[in-house]
PDB file of C-alpha atoms in Angstrom:
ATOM      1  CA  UNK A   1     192.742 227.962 188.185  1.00 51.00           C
ATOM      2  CA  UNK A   2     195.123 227.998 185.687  1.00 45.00           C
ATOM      3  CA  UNK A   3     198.966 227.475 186.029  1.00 44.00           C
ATOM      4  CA  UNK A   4     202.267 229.999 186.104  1.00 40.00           C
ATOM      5  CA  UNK A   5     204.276 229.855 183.141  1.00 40.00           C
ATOM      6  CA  UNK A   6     207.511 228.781 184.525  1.00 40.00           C
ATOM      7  CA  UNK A   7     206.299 226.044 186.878  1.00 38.00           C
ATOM      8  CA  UNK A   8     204.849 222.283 185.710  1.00 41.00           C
ATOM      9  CA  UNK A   9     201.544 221.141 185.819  1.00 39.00           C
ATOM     10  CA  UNK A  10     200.863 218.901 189.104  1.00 41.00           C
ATOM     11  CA  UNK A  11     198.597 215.965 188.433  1.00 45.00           C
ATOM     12  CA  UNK A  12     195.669 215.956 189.404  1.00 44.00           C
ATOM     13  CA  UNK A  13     195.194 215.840 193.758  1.00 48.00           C
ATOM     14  CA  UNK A  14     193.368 213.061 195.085  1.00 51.00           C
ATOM     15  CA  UNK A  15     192.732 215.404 197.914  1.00 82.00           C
ATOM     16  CA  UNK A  16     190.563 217.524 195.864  1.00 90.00           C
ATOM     17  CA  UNK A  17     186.722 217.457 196.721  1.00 94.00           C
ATOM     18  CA  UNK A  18     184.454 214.849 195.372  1.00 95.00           C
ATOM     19  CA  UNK A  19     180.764 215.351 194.124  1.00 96.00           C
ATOM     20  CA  UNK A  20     178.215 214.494 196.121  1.00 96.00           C
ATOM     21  CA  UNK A  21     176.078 211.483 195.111  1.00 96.00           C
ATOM     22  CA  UNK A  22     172.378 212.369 194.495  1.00 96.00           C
ATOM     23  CA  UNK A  23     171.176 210.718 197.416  1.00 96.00           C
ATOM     24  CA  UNK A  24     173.465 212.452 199.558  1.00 96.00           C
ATOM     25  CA  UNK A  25     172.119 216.057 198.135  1.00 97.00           C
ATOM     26  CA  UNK A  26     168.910 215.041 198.494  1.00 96.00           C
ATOM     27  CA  UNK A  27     169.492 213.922 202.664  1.00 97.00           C
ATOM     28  CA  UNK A  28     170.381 217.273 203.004  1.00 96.00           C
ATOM     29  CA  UNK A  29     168.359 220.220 204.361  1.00 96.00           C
ATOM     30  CA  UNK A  30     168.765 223.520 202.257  1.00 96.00           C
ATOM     31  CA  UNK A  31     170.533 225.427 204.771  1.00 96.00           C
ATOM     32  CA  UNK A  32     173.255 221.952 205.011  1.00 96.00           C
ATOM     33  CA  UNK A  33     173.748 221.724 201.016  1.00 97.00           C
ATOM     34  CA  UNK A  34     173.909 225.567 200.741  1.00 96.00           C
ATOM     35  CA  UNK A  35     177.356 224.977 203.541  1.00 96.00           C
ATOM     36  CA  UNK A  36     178.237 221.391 201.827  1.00 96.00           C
ATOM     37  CA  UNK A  37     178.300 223.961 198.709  1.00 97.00           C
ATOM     38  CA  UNK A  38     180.476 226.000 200.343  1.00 96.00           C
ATOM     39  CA  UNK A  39     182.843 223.728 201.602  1.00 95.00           C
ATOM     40  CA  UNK A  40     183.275 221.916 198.445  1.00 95.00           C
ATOM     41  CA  UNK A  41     184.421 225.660 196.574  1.00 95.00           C
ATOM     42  CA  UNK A  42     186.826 225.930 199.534  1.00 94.00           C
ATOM     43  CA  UNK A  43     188.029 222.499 199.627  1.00 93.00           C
ATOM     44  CA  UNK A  44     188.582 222.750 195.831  1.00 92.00           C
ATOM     45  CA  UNK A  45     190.887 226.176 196.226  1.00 89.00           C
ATOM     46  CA  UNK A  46     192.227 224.827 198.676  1.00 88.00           C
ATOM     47  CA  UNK A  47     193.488 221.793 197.026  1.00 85.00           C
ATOM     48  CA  UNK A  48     194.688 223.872 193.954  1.00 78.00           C
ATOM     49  CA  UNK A  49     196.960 226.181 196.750  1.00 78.00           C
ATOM     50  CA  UNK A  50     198.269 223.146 198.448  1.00 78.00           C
ATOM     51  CA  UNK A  51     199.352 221.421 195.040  1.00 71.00           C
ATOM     52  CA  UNK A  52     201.337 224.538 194.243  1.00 63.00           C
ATOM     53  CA  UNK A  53     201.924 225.919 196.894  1.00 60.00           C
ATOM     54  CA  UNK A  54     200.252 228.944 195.952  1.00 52.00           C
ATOM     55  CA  UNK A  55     197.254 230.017 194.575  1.00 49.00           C
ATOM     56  CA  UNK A  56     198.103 230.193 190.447  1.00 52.00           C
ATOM     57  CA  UNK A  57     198.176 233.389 189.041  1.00 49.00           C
ATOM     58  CA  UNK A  58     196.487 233.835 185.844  1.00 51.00           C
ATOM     59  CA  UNK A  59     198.851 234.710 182.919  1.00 57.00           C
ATOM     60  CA  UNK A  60     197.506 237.302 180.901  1.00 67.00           C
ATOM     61  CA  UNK A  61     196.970 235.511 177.603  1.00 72.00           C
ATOM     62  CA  UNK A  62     195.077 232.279 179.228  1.00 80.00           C
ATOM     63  CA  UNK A  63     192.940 235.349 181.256  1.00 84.00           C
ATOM     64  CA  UNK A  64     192.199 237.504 178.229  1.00 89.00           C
ATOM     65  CA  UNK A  65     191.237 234.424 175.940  1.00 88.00           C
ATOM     66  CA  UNK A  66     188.469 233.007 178.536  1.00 87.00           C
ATOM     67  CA  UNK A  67     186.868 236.229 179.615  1.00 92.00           C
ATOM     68  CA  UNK A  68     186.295 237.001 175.493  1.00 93.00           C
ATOM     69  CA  UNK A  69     184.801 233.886 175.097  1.00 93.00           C
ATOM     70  CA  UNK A  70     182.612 233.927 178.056  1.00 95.00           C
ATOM     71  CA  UNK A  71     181.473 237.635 176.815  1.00 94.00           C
ATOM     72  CA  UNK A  72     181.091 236.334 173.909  1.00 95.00           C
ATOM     73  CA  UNK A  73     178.880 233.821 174.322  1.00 95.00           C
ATOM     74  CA  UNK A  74     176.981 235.594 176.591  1.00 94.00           C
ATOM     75  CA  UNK A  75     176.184 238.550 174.884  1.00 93.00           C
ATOM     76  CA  UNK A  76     175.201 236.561 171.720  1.00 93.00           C
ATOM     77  CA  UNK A  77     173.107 233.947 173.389  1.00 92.00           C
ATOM     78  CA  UNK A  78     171.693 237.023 175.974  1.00 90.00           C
ATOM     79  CA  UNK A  79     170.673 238.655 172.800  1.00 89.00           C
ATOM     80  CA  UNK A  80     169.814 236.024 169.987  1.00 82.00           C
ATOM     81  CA  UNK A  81     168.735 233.070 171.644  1.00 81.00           C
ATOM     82  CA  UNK A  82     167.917 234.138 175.457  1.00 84.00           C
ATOM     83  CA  UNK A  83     167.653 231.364 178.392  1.00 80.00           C
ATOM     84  CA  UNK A  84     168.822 228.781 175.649  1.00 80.00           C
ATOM     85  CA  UNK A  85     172.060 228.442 177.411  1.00 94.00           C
ATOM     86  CA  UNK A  86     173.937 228.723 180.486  1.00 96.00           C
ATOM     87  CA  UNK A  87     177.740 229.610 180.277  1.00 96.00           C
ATOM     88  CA  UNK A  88     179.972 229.944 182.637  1.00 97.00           C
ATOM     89  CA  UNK A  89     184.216 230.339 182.886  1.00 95.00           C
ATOM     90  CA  UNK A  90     186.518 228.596 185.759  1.00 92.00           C
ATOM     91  CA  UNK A  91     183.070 227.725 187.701  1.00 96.00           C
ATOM     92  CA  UNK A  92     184.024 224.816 189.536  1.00 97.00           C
ATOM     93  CA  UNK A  93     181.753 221.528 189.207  1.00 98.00           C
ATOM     94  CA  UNK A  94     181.318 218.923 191.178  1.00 98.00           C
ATOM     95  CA  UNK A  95     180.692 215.196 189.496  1.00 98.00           C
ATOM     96  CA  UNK A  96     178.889 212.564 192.080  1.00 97.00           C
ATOM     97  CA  UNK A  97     181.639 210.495 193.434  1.00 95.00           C
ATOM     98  CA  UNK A  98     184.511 212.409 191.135  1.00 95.00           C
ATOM     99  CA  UNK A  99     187.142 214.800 191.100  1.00 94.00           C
ATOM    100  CA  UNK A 100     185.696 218.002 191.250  1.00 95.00           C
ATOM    101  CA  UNK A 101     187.777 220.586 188.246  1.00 95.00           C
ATOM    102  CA  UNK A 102     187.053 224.245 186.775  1.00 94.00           C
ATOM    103  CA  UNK A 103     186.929 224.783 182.837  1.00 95.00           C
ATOM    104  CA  UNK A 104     187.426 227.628 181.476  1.00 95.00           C
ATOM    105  CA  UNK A 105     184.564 227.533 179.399  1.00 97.00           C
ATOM    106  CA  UNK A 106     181.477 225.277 180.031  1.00 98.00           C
ATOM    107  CA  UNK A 107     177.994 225.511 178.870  1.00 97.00           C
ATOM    108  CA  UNK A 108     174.870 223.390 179.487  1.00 97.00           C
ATOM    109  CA  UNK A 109     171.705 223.575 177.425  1.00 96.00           C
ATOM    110  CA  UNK A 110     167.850 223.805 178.829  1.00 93.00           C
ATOM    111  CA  UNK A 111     168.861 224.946 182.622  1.00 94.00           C
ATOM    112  CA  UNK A 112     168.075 228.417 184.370  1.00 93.00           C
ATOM    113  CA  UNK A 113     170.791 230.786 183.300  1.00 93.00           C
ATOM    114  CA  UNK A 114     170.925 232.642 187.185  1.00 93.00           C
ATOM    115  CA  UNK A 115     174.325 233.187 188.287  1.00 94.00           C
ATOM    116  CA  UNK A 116     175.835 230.275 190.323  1.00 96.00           C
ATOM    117  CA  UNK A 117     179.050 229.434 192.744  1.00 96.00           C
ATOM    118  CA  UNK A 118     179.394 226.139 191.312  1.00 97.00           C
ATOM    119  CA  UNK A 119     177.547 223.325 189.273  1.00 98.00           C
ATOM    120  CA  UNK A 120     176.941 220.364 191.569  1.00 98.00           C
ATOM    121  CA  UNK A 121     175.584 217.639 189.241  1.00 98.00           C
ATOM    122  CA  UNK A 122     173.551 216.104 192.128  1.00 98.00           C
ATOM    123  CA  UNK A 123     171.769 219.546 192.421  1.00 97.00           C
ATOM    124  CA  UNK A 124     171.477 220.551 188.923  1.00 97.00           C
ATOM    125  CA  UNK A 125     170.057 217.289 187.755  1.00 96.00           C
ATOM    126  CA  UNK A 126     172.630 216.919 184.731  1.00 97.00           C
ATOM    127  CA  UNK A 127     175.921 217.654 184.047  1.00 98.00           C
ATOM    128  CA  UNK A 128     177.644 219.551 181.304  1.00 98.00           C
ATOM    129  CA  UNK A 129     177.104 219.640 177.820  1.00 98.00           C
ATOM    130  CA  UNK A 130     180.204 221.611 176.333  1.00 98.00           C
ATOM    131  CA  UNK A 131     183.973 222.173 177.499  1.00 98.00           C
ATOM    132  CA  UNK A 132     186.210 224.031 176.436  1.00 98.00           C
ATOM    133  CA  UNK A 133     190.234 224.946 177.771  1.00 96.00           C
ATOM    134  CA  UNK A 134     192.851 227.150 176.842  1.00 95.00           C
ATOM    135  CA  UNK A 135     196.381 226.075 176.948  1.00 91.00           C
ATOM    136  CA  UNK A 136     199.354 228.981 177.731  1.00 84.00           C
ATOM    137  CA  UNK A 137     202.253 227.557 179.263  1.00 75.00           C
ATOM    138  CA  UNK A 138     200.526 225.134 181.318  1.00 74.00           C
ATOM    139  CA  UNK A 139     200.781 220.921 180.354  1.00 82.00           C
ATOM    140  CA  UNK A 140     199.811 220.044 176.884  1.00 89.00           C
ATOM    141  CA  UNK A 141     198.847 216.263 177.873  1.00 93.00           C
ATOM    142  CA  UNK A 142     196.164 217.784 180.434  1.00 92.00           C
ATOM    143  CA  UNK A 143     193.940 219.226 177.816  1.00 94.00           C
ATOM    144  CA  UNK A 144     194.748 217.369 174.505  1.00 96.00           C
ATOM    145  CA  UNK A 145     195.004 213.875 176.258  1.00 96.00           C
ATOM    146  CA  UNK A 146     193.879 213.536 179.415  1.00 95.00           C
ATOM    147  CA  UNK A 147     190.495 215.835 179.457  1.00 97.00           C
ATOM    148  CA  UNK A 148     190.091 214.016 176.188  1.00 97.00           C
ATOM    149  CA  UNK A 149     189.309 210.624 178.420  1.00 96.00           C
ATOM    150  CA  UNK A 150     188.235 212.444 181.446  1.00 97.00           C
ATOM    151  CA  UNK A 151     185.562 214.636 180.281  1.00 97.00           C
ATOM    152  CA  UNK A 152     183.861 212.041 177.760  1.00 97.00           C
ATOM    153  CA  UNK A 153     183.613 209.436 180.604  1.00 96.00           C
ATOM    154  CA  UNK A 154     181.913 212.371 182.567  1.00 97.00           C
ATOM    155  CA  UNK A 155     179.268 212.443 179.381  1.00 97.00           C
ATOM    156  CA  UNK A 156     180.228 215.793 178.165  1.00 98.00           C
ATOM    157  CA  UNK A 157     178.585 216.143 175.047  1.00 97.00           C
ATOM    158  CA  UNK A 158     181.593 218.211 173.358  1.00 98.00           C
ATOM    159  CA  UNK A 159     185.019 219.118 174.048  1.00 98.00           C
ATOM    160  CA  UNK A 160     187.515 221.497 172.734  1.00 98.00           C
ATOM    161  CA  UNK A 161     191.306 222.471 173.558  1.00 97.00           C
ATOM    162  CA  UNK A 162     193.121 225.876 172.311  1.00 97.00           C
ATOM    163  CA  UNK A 163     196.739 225.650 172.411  1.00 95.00           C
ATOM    164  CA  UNK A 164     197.397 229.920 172.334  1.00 93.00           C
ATOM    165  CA  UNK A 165     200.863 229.794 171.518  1.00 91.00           C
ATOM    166  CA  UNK A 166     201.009 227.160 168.853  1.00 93.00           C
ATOM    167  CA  UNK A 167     197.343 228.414 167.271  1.00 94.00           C
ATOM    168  CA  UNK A 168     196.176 224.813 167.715  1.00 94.00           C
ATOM    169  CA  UNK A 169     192.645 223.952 167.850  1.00 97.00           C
ATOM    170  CA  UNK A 170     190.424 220.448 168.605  1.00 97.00           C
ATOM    171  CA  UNK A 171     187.349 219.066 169.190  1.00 98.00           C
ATOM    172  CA  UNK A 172     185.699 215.824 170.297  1.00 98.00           C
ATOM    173  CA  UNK A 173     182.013 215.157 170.114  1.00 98.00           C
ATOM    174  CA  UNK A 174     180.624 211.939 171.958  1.00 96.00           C
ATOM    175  CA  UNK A 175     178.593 209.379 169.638  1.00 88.00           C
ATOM    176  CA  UNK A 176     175.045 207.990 170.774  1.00 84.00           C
ATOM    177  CA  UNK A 177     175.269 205.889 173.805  1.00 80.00           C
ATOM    178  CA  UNK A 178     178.997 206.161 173.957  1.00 86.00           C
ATOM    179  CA  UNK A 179     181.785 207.578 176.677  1.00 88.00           C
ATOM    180  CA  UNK A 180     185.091 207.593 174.692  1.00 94.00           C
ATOM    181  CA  UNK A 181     184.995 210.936 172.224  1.00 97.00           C
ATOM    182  CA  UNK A 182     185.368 210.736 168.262  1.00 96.00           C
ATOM    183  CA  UNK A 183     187.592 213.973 166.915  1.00 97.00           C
ATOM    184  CA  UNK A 184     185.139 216.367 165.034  1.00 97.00           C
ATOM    185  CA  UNK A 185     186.683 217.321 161.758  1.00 96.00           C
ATOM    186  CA  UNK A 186     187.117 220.920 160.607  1.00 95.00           C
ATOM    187  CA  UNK A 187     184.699 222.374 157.547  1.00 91.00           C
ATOM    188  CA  UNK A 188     186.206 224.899 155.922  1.00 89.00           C
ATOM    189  CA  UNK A 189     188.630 225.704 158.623  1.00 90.00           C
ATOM    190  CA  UNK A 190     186.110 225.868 161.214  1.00 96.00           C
ATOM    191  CA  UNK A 191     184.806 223.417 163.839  1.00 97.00           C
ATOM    192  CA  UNK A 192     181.376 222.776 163.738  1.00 97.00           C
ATOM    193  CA  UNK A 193     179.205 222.814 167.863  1.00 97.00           C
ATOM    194  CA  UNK A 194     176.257 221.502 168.162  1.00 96.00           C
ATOM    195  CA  UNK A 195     175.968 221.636 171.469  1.00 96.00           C
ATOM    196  CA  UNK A 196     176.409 225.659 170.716  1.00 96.00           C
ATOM    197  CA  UNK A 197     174.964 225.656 167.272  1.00 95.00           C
ATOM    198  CA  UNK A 198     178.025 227.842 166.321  1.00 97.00           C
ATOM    199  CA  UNK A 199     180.979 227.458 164.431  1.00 97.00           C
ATOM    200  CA  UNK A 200     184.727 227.533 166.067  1.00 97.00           C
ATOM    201  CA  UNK A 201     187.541 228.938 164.366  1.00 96.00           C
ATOM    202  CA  UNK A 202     190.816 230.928 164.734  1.00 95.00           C
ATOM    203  CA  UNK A 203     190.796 234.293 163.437  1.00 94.00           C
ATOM    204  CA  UNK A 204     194.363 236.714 163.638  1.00 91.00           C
ATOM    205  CA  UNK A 205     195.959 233.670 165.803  1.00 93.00           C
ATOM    206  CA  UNK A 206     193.022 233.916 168.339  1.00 94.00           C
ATOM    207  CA  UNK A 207     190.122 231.773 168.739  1.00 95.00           C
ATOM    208  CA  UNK A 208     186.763 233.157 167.915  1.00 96.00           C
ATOM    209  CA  UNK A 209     183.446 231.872 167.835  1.00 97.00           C
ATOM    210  CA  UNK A 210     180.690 232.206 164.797  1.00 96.00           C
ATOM    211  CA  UNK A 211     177.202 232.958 163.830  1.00 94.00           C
ATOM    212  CA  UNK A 212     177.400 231.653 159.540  1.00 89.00           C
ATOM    213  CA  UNK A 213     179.972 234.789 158.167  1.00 86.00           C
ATOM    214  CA  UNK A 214     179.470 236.608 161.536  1.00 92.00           C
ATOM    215  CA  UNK A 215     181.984 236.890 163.807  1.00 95.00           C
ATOM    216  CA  UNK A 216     180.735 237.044 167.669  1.00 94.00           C
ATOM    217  CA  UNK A 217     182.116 240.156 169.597  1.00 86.00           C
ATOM    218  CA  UNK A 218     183.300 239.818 172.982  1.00 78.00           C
ATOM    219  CA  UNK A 219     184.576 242.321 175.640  1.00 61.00           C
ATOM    220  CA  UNK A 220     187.349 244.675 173.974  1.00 50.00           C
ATOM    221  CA  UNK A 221     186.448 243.828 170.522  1.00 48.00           C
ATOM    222  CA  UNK A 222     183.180 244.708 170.585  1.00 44.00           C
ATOM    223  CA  UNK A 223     183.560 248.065 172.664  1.00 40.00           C
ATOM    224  CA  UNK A 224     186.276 248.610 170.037  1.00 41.00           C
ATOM    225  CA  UNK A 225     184.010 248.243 166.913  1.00 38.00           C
ATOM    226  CA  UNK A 226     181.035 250.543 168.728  1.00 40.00           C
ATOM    227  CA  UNK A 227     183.864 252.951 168.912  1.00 36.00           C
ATOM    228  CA  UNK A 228     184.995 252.591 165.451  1.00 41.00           C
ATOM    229  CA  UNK A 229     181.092 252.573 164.176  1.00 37.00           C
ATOM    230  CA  UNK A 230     180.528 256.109 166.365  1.00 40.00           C
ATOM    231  CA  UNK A 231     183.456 257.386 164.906  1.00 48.00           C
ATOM    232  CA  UNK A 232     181.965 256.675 161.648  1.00 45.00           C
ATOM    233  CA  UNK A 233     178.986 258.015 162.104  1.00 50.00           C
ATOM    234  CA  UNK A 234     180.248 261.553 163.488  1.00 52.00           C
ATOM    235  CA  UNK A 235     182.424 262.031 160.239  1.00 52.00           C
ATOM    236  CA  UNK A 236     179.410 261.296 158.017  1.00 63.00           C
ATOM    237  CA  UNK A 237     177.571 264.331 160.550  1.00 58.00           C
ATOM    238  CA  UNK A 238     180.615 266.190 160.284  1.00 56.00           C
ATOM    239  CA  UNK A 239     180.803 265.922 156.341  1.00 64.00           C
ATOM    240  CA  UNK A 240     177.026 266.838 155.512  1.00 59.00           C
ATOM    241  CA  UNK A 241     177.333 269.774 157.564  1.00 67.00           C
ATOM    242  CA  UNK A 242     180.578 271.127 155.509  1.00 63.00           C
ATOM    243  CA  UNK A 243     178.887 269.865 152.458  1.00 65.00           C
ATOM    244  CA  UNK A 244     175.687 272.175 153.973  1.00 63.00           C
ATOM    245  CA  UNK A 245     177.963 275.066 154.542  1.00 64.00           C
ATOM    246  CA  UNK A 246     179.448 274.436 151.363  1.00 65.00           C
ATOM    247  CA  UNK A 247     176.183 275.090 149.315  1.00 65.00           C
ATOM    248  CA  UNK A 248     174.803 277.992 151.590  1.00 69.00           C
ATOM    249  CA  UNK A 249     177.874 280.040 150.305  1.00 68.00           C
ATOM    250  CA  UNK A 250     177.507 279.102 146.602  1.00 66.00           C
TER     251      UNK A 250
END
């Protein structure tokens, strides 16, 4: 749900859906909070449409950079540490008695990792435990000032903003017992999750995600390496048989 490049971010609409309270969900028949479910995704795109007038179109850069990460993160914790984590991109979430929104990135530890429409708090039983947004074009004070406030009085554990075309990268992390984030410092150029257990860094101007030295492959970048490796592999074929050839004629 991210913004054009050549029009300004709205603030946030009052119309958009609030959360249902846990007693609320819970008064609720399966059948009425799978259509209250419903609703609420509707009544969010809805909201976004009316506040531009539009529905958004994604801008390429702000689409390619989530859809890595999400692979990413995916495919590492799919592979490495499976049902650990659930991650999800633009899934929009629903807070009891709050403005509902759609990160680009979120993650929550120790839940079922099925596919899902949404995250309704009241539902789930908790909310999120990592955030994380990409700025394009869109507004600057939405991600490095206001989701900075917003998300840690939510109780998101961690939060972290990528400004794409200025290569800028941040991250908050809330203390014990608290609701107003502290700014995690960099090590060695690289933010440190814990949420994630992974390191975050910018690698060529783009952010990346990592494993100690390893870098985690997402989408393109991976499919690009297998390439490269297959490549490799066929030339070292291709050069023992020659080298064969070579000695059968000697």
């Amino acid at each position: 749900m991210s913004a054009s490049p050549t029009q300004k971010i709205p603030p946030p609409s009052p119309t958009r859906p609030l959360g249902p309270t846990k007693e609320e969900w819970a008064a609720l028949s399966p059948d009425e909070q799978g259509r209250l479910e419903a609703r609420l995704v509707q009544g969010l795109c809805a909201s976004v449409e009316a506040e531009w007038g539009t529905n958004p179109p994604e801008v390429e850069p702000h689409q390619e950079a989530w859809m890595d990460a999400k692979d990413a993160l995916r495919t590492f914790f799919r592979k490495r540490r499976p049902g650990s984590l659930y991650i999800a991109a633009d899934l929009p979430v629903f807070y009891p008695g709050r403005t509902s929104f759609a990160p680009d990135i979120l993650a929550v530890l120790d839940v079922p990792t099925h596919s899902r429409n949404s995250w309704i708090v009241a539902h789930e039983g908790k909310g999120l435990d990592f955030a994380l947004e990409f700025r394009n074009e869109g507004s600057w004070k939405k991600d490095f000032v206001d989701n900075v406030i917003d998300y840690a009085q939510l109780g998101i554990q961690e939060y972290f903003a990528f400004d794409i075309g200025k290569r800028q990268l941040r991250g908050w992390r809330l203390s014990q017992g608290r609701r107003t984030y502290q700014p995690i410092l960099p090590q060695g150029g690289h933010y440190v999750s814990a949420v994630l257990d992974l390191e975050i860094g910018i690698l060529d101007g783009a952010l990346r995600f990592f494993d100690g030295n390893a870098e985690l492959l997402g989408g393109e970048r991976r499919t690009s390496l297998l390439e490269r490796l297959a490549q490799e592999a066929q030339a070292r074929v291709e050069q023992a048989q020659t080298q064969a050839e070579q000695a059968q004629t000697q």
